[in-house]
mmCIF file of C-alpha atoms and ligand atoms in Angstrom:
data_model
loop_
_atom_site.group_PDB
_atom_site.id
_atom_site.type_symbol
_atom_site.label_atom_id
_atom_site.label_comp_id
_atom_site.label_asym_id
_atom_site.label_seq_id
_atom_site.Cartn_x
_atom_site.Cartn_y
_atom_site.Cartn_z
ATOM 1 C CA UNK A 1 -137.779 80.950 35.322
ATOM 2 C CA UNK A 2 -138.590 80.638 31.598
ATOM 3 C CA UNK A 3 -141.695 78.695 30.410
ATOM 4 C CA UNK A 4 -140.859 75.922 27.601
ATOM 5 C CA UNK A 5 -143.000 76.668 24.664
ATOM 6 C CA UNK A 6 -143.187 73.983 21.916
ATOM 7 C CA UNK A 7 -144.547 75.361 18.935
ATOM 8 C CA UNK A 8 -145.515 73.067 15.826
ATOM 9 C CA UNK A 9 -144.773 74.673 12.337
ATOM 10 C CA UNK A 10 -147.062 72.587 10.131
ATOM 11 C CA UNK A 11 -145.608 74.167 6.779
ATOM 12 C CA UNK A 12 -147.533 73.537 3.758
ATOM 13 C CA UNK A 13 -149.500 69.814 4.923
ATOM 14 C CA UNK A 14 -153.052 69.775 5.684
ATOM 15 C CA UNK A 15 -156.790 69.547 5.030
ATOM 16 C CA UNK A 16 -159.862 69.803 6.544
ATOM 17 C CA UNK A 17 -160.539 66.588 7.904
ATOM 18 C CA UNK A 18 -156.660 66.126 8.855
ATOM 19 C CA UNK A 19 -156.396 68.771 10.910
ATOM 20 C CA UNK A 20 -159.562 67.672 12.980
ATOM 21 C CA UNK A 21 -157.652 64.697 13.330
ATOM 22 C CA UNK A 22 -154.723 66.020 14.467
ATOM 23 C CA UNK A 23 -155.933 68.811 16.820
ATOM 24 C CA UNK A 24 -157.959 66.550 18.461
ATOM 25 C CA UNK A 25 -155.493 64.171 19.221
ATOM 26 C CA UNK A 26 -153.130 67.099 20.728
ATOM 27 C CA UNK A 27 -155.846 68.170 22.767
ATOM 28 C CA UNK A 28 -157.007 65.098 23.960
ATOM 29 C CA UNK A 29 -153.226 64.646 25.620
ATOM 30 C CA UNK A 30 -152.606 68.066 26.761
ATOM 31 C CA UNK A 31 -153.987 66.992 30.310
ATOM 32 C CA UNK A 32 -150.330 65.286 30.446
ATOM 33 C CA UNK A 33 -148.304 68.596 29.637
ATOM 34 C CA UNK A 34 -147.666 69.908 32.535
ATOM 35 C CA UNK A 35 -144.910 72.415 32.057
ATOM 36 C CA UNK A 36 -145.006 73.568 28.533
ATOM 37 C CA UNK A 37 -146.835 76.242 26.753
ATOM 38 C CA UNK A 38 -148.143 74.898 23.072
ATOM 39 C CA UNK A 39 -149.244 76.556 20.128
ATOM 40 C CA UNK A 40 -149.320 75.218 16.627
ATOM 41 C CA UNK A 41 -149.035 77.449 13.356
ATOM 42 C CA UNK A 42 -151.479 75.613 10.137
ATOM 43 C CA UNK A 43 -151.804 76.876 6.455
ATOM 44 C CA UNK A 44 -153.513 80.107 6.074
ATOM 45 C CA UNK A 45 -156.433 78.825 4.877
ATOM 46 C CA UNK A 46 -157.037 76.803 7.529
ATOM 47 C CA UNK A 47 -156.447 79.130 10.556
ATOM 48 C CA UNK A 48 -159.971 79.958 11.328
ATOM 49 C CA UNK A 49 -160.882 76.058 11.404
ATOM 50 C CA UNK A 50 -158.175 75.773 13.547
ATOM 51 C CA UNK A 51 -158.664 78.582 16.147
ATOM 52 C CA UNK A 52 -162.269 76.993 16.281
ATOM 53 C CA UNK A 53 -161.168 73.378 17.094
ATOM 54 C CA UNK A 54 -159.036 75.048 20.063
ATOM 55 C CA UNK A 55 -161.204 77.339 21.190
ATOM 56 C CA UNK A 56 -161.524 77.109 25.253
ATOM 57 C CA UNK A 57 -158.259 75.341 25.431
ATOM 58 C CA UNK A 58 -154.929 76.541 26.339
ATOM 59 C CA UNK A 59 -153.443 75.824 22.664
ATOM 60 C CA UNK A 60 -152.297 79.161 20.731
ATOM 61 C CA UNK A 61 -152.635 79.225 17.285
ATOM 62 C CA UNK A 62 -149.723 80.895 15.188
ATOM 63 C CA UNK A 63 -149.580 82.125 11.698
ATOM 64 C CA UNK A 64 -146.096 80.863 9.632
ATOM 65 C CA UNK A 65 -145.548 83.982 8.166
ATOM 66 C CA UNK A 66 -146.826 87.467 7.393
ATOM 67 C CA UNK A 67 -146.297 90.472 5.236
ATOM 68 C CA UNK A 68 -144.022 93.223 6.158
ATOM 69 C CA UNK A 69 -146.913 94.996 4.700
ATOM 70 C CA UNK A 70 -150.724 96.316 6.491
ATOM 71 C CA UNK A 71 -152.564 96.864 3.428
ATOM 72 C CA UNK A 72 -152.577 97.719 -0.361
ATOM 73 C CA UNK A 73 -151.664 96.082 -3.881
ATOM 74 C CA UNK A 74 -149.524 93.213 -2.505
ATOM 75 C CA UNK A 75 -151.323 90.205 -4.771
ATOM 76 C CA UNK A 76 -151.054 87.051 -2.484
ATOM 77 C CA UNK A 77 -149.570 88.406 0.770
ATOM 78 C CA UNK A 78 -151.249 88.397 4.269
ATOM 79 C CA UNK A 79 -151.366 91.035 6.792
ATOM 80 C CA UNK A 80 -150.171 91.076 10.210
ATOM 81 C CA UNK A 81 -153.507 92.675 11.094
ATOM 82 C CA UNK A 82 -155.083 90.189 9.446
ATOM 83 C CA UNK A 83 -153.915 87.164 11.334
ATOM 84 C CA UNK A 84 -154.583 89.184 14.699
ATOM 85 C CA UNK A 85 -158.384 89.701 14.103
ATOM 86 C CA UNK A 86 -158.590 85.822 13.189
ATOM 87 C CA UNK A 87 -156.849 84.624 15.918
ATOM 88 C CA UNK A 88 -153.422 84.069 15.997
ATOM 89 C CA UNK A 89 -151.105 84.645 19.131
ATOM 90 C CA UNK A 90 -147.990 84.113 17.319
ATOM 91 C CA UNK A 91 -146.454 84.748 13.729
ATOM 92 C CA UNK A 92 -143.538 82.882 12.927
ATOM 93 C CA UNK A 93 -141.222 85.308 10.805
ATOM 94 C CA UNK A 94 -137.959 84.659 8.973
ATOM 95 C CA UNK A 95 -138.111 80.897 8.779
ATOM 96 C CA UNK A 96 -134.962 79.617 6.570
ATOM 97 C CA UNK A 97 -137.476 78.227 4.278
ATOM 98 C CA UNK A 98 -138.775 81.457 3.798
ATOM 99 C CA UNK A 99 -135.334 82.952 3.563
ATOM 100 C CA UNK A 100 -133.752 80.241 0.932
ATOM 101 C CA UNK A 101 -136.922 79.451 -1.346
ATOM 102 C CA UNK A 102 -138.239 82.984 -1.495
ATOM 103 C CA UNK A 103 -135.227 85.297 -1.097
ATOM 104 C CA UNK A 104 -136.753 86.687 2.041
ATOM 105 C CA UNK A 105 -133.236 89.186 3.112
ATOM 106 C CA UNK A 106 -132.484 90.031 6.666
ATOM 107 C CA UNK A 107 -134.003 93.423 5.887
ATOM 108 C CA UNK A 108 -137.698 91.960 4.926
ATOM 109 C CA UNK A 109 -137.786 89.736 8.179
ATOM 110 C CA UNK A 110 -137.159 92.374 10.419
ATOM 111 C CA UNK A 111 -139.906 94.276 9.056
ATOM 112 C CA UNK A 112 -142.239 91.740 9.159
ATOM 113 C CA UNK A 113 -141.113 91.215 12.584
ATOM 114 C CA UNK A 114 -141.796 94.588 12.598
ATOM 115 C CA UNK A 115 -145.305 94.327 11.539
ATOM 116 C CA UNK A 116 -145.829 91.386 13.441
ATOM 117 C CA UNK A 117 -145.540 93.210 16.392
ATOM 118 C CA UNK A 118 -147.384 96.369 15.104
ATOM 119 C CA UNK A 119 -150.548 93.696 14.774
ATOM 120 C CA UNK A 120 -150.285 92.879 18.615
ATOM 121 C CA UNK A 121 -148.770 89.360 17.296
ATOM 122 C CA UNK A 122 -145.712 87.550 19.107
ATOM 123 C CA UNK A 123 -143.113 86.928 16.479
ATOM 124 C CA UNK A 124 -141.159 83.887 16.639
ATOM 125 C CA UNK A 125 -138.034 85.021 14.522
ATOM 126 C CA UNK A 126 -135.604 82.248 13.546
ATOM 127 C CA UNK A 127 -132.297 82.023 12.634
ATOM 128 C CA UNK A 128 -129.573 79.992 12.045
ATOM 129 C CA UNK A 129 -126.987 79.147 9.534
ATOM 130 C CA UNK A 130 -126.695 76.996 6.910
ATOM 131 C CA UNK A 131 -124.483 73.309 6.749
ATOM 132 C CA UNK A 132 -121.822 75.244 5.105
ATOM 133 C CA UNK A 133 -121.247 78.429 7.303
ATOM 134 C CA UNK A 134 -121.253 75.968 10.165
ATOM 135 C CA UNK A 135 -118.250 73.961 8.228
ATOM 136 C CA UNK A 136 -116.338 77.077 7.636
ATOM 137 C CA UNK A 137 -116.865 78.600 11.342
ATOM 138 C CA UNK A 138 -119.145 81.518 10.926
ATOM 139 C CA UNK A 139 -122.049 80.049 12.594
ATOM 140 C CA UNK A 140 -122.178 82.938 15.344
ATOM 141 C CA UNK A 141 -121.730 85.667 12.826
ATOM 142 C CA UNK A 142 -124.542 84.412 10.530
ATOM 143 C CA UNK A 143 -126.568 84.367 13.594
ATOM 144 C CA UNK A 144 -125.566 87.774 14.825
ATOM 145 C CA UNK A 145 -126.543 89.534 11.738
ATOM 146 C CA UNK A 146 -129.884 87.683 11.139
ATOM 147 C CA UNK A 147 -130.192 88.925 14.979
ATOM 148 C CA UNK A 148 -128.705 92.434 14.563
ATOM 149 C CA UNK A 149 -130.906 93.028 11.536
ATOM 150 C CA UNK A 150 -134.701 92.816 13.879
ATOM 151 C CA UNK A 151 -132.988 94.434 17.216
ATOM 152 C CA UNK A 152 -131.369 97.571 14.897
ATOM 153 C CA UNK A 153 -134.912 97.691 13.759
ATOM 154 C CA UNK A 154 -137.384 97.408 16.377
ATOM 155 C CA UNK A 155 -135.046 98.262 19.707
ATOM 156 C CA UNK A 156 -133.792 96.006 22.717
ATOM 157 C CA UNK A 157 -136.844 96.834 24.033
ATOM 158 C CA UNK A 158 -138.899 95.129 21.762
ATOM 159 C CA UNK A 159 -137.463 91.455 21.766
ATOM 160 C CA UNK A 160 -138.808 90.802 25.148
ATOM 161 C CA UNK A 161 -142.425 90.522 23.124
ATOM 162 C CA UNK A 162 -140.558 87.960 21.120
ATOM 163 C CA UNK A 163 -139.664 84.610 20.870
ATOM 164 C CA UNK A 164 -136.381 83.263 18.572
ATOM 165 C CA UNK A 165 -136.112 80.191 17.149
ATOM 166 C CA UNK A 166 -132.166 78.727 16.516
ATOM 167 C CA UNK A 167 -132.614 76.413 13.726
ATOM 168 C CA UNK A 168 -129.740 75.424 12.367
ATOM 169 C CA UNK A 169 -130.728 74.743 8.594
ATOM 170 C CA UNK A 170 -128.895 71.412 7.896
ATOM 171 C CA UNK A 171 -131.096 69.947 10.530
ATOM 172 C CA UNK A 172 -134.559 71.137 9.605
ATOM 173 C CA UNK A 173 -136.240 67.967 7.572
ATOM 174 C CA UNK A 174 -132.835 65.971 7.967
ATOM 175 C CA UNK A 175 -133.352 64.114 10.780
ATOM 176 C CA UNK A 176 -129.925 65.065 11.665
ATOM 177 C CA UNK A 177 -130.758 67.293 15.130
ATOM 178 C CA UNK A 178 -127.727 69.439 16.513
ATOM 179 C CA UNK A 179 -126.563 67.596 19.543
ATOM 180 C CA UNK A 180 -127.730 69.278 22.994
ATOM 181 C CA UNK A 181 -124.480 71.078 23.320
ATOM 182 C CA UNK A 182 -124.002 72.492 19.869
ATOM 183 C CA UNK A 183 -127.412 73.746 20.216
ATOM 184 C CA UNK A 184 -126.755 75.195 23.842
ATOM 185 C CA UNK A 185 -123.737 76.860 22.670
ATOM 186 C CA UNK A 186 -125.337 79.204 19.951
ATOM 187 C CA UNK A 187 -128.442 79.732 22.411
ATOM 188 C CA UNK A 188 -126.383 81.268 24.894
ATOM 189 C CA UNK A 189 -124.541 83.382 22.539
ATOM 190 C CA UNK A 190 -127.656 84.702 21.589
ATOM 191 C CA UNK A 191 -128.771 85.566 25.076
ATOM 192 C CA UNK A 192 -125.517 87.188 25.821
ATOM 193 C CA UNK A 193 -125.730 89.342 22.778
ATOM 194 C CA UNK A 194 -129.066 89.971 23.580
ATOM 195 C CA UNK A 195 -127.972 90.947 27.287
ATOM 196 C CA UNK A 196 -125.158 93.110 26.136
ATOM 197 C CA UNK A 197 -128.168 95.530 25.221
ATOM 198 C CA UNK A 198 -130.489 94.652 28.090
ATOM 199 C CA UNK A 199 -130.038 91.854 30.482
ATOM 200 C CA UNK A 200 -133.718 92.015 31.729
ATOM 201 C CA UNK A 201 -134.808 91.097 28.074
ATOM 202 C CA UNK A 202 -131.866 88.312 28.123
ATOM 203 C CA UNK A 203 -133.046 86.816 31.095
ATOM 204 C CA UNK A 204 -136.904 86.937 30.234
ATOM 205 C CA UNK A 205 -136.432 85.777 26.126
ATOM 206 C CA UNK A 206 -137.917 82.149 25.206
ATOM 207 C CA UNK A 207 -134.666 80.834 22.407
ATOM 208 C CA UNK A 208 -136.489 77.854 20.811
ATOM 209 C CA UNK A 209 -134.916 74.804 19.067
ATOM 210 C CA UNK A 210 -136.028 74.178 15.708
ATOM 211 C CA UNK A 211 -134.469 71.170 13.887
ATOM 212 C CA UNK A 212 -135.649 67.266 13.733
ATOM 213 C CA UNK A 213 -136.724 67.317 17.091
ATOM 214 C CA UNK A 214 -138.602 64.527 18.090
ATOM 215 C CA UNK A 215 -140.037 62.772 21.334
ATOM 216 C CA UNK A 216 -136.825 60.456 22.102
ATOM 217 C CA UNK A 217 -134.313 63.669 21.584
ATOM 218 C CA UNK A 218 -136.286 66.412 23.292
ATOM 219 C CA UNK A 219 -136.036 66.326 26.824
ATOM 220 C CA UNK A 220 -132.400 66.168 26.834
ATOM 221 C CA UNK A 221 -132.610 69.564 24.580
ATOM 222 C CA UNK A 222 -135.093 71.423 26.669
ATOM 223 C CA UNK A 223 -132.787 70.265 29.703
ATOM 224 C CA UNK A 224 -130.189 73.047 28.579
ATOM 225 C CA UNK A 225 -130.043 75.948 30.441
ATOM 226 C CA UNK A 226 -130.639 78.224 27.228
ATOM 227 C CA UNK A 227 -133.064 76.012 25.537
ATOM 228 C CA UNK A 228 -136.956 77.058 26.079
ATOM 229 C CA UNK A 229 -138.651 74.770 24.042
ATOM 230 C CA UNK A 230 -139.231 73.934 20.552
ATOM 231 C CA UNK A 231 -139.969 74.769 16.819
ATOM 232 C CA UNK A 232 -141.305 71.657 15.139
ATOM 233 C CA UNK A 233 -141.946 70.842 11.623
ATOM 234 C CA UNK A 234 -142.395 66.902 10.448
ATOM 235 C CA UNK A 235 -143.004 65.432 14.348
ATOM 236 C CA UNK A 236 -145.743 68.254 15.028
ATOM 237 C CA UNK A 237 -148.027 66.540 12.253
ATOM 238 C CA UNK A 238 -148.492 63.268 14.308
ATOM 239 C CA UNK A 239 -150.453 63.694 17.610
ATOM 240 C CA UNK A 240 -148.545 61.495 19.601
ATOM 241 C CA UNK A 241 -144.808 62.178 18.893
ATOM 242 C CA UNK A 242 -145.641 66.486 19.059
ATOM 243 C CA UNK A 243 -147.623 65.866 22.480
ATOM 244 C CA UNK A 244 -144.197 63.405 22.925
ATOM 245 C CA UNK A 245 -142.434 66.725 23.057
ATOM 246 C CA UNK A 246 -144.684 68.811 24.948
ATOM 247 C CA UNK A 247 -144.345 65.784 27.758
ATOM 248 C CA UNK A 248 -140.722 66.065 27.422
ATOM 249 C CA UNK A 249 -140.622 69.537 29.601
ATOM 250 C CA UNK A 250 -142.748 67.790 32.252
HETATM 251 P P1 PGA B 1 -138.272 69.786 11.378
HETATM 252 O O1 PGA B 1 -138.579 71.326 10.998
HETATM 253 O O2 PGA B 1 -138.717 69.589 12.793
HETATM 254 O O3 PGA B 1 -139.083 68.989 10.399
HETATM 255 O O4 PGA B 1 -136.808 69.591 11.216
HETATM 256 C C1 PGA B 1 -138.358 72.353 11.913
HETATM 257 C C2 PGA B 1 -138.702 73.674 11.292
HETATM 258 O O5 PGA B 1 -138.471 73.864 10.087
HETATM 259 O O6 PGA B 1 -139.242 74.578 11.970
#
């Protein structure tokens, strides 16, 4: 049986005294969650503060990107290693932000998947296809490449130290969420590509939903067979609705 994990992708919103604010609220209602792991993944600067405000609970702290890089003349970029000795648990790597604003390829996720994994860090690797691949039909193809392009890299093997993330991109920030069944469908045809290499890693994977998910829509999604939890953006910046979706896998 999988574990729901609900993982809250803060993006670029923050500050010192908010996110005091808002980790304090999520902790002070995680004696509710009963069946969900958490984790949430602040600004760089901000992941030591972070890690200290969750320190002794069961919270994991995540990182929303790294470098496919360990060391050397990269101006600006952060190291897998890096995020490990400060903390995080989990790196979140190809988000479609990350792919659309700032060209990041198939190729440059999987190696910082890659190097995510290299640093001892749990990638979260989304994909997921944009409004107009889903209007012309290639929604499974787009995802099967984006997929294709970490397991040719790192081996069937290494995704069960993973976690992916469908997010379909024309519902991240819309508030338009893919309905239950349109998300189930594309999580099962990743698990069943996934199993075609190694069912054992099928069976064990956490596939996330990323995508306007909020309190009143998430326990139907986490209901689906294939769907173990969560990626959220806007709702995991208000205490109440991102512990609303950790309570929904109760
Ligand atoms: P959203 O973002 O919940 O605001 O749609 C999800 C994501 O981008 O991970």
């Amino acid at each position: 049986m999988r574990k729901i994990l609900v993982a809250g992708n803060w993006k670029l919103n923050g500050s010192l005294a908010g996110n005091e604010a808002l980790v304090s609220g999520i902790l002070a209602g995680m004696s509710n969650v009963q069946n969900a792991d958490v984790a949430v993944c602040p600004p760089y600067p901000y992941l030591p503060q972070v890690r200290d405000l969750l320190s002794g609970s069961a919270v994991k702290l995540g990182s929303q990107d790294n470098s496919e890089h360990e060391q050397g003349a990269y101006t600006g970029e952060v190291a897998a290693p890096m995020l490990k000795e400060i903390g995080c648990h989990y790196a979140i790597v190809g988000h479609s932000e990350r792919r659309s604003l700032y060209g990041e390829t198939d190729a440059i996720t999987a190696s910082k998947f890659e190097a995510a994994q290299k640093a001892g860090l749990v990638p979260i690797l989304c994909v997921g296809e944009l409004l107009e691949e889903r209007e012309n039909g290639t929604t499974e193809e787009v995802v099967a490449r984006q997929l294709d392009a970490v397991v040719d890299l790192v081996g069937i093997a290494a995704m069960a130290n993973s976690v992916i993330a469908y997010e379909p991109v024309w519902a991240i920030g819309t508030g338009k969420t893919a309905s239950p069944e349109q998300a189930q469908a594309v999580h099962e045809f990743i698990r069943s590509r996934i199993a075609a290499q190694d069912a054992g890693v099928a069976e064990g994977l956490q596939i996330l939903y990323g995508g306007s998910v909020k309190p009143d829509n998430a326990a139907e999604l986490f209901a689906k067979p294939d769907i173990d939890g969560g990626l959220i953006g806007g709702a995991s910046l208000n205490a109440e609705d991102f512990l609303g979706i950790c309570t929904a896998a109760n």
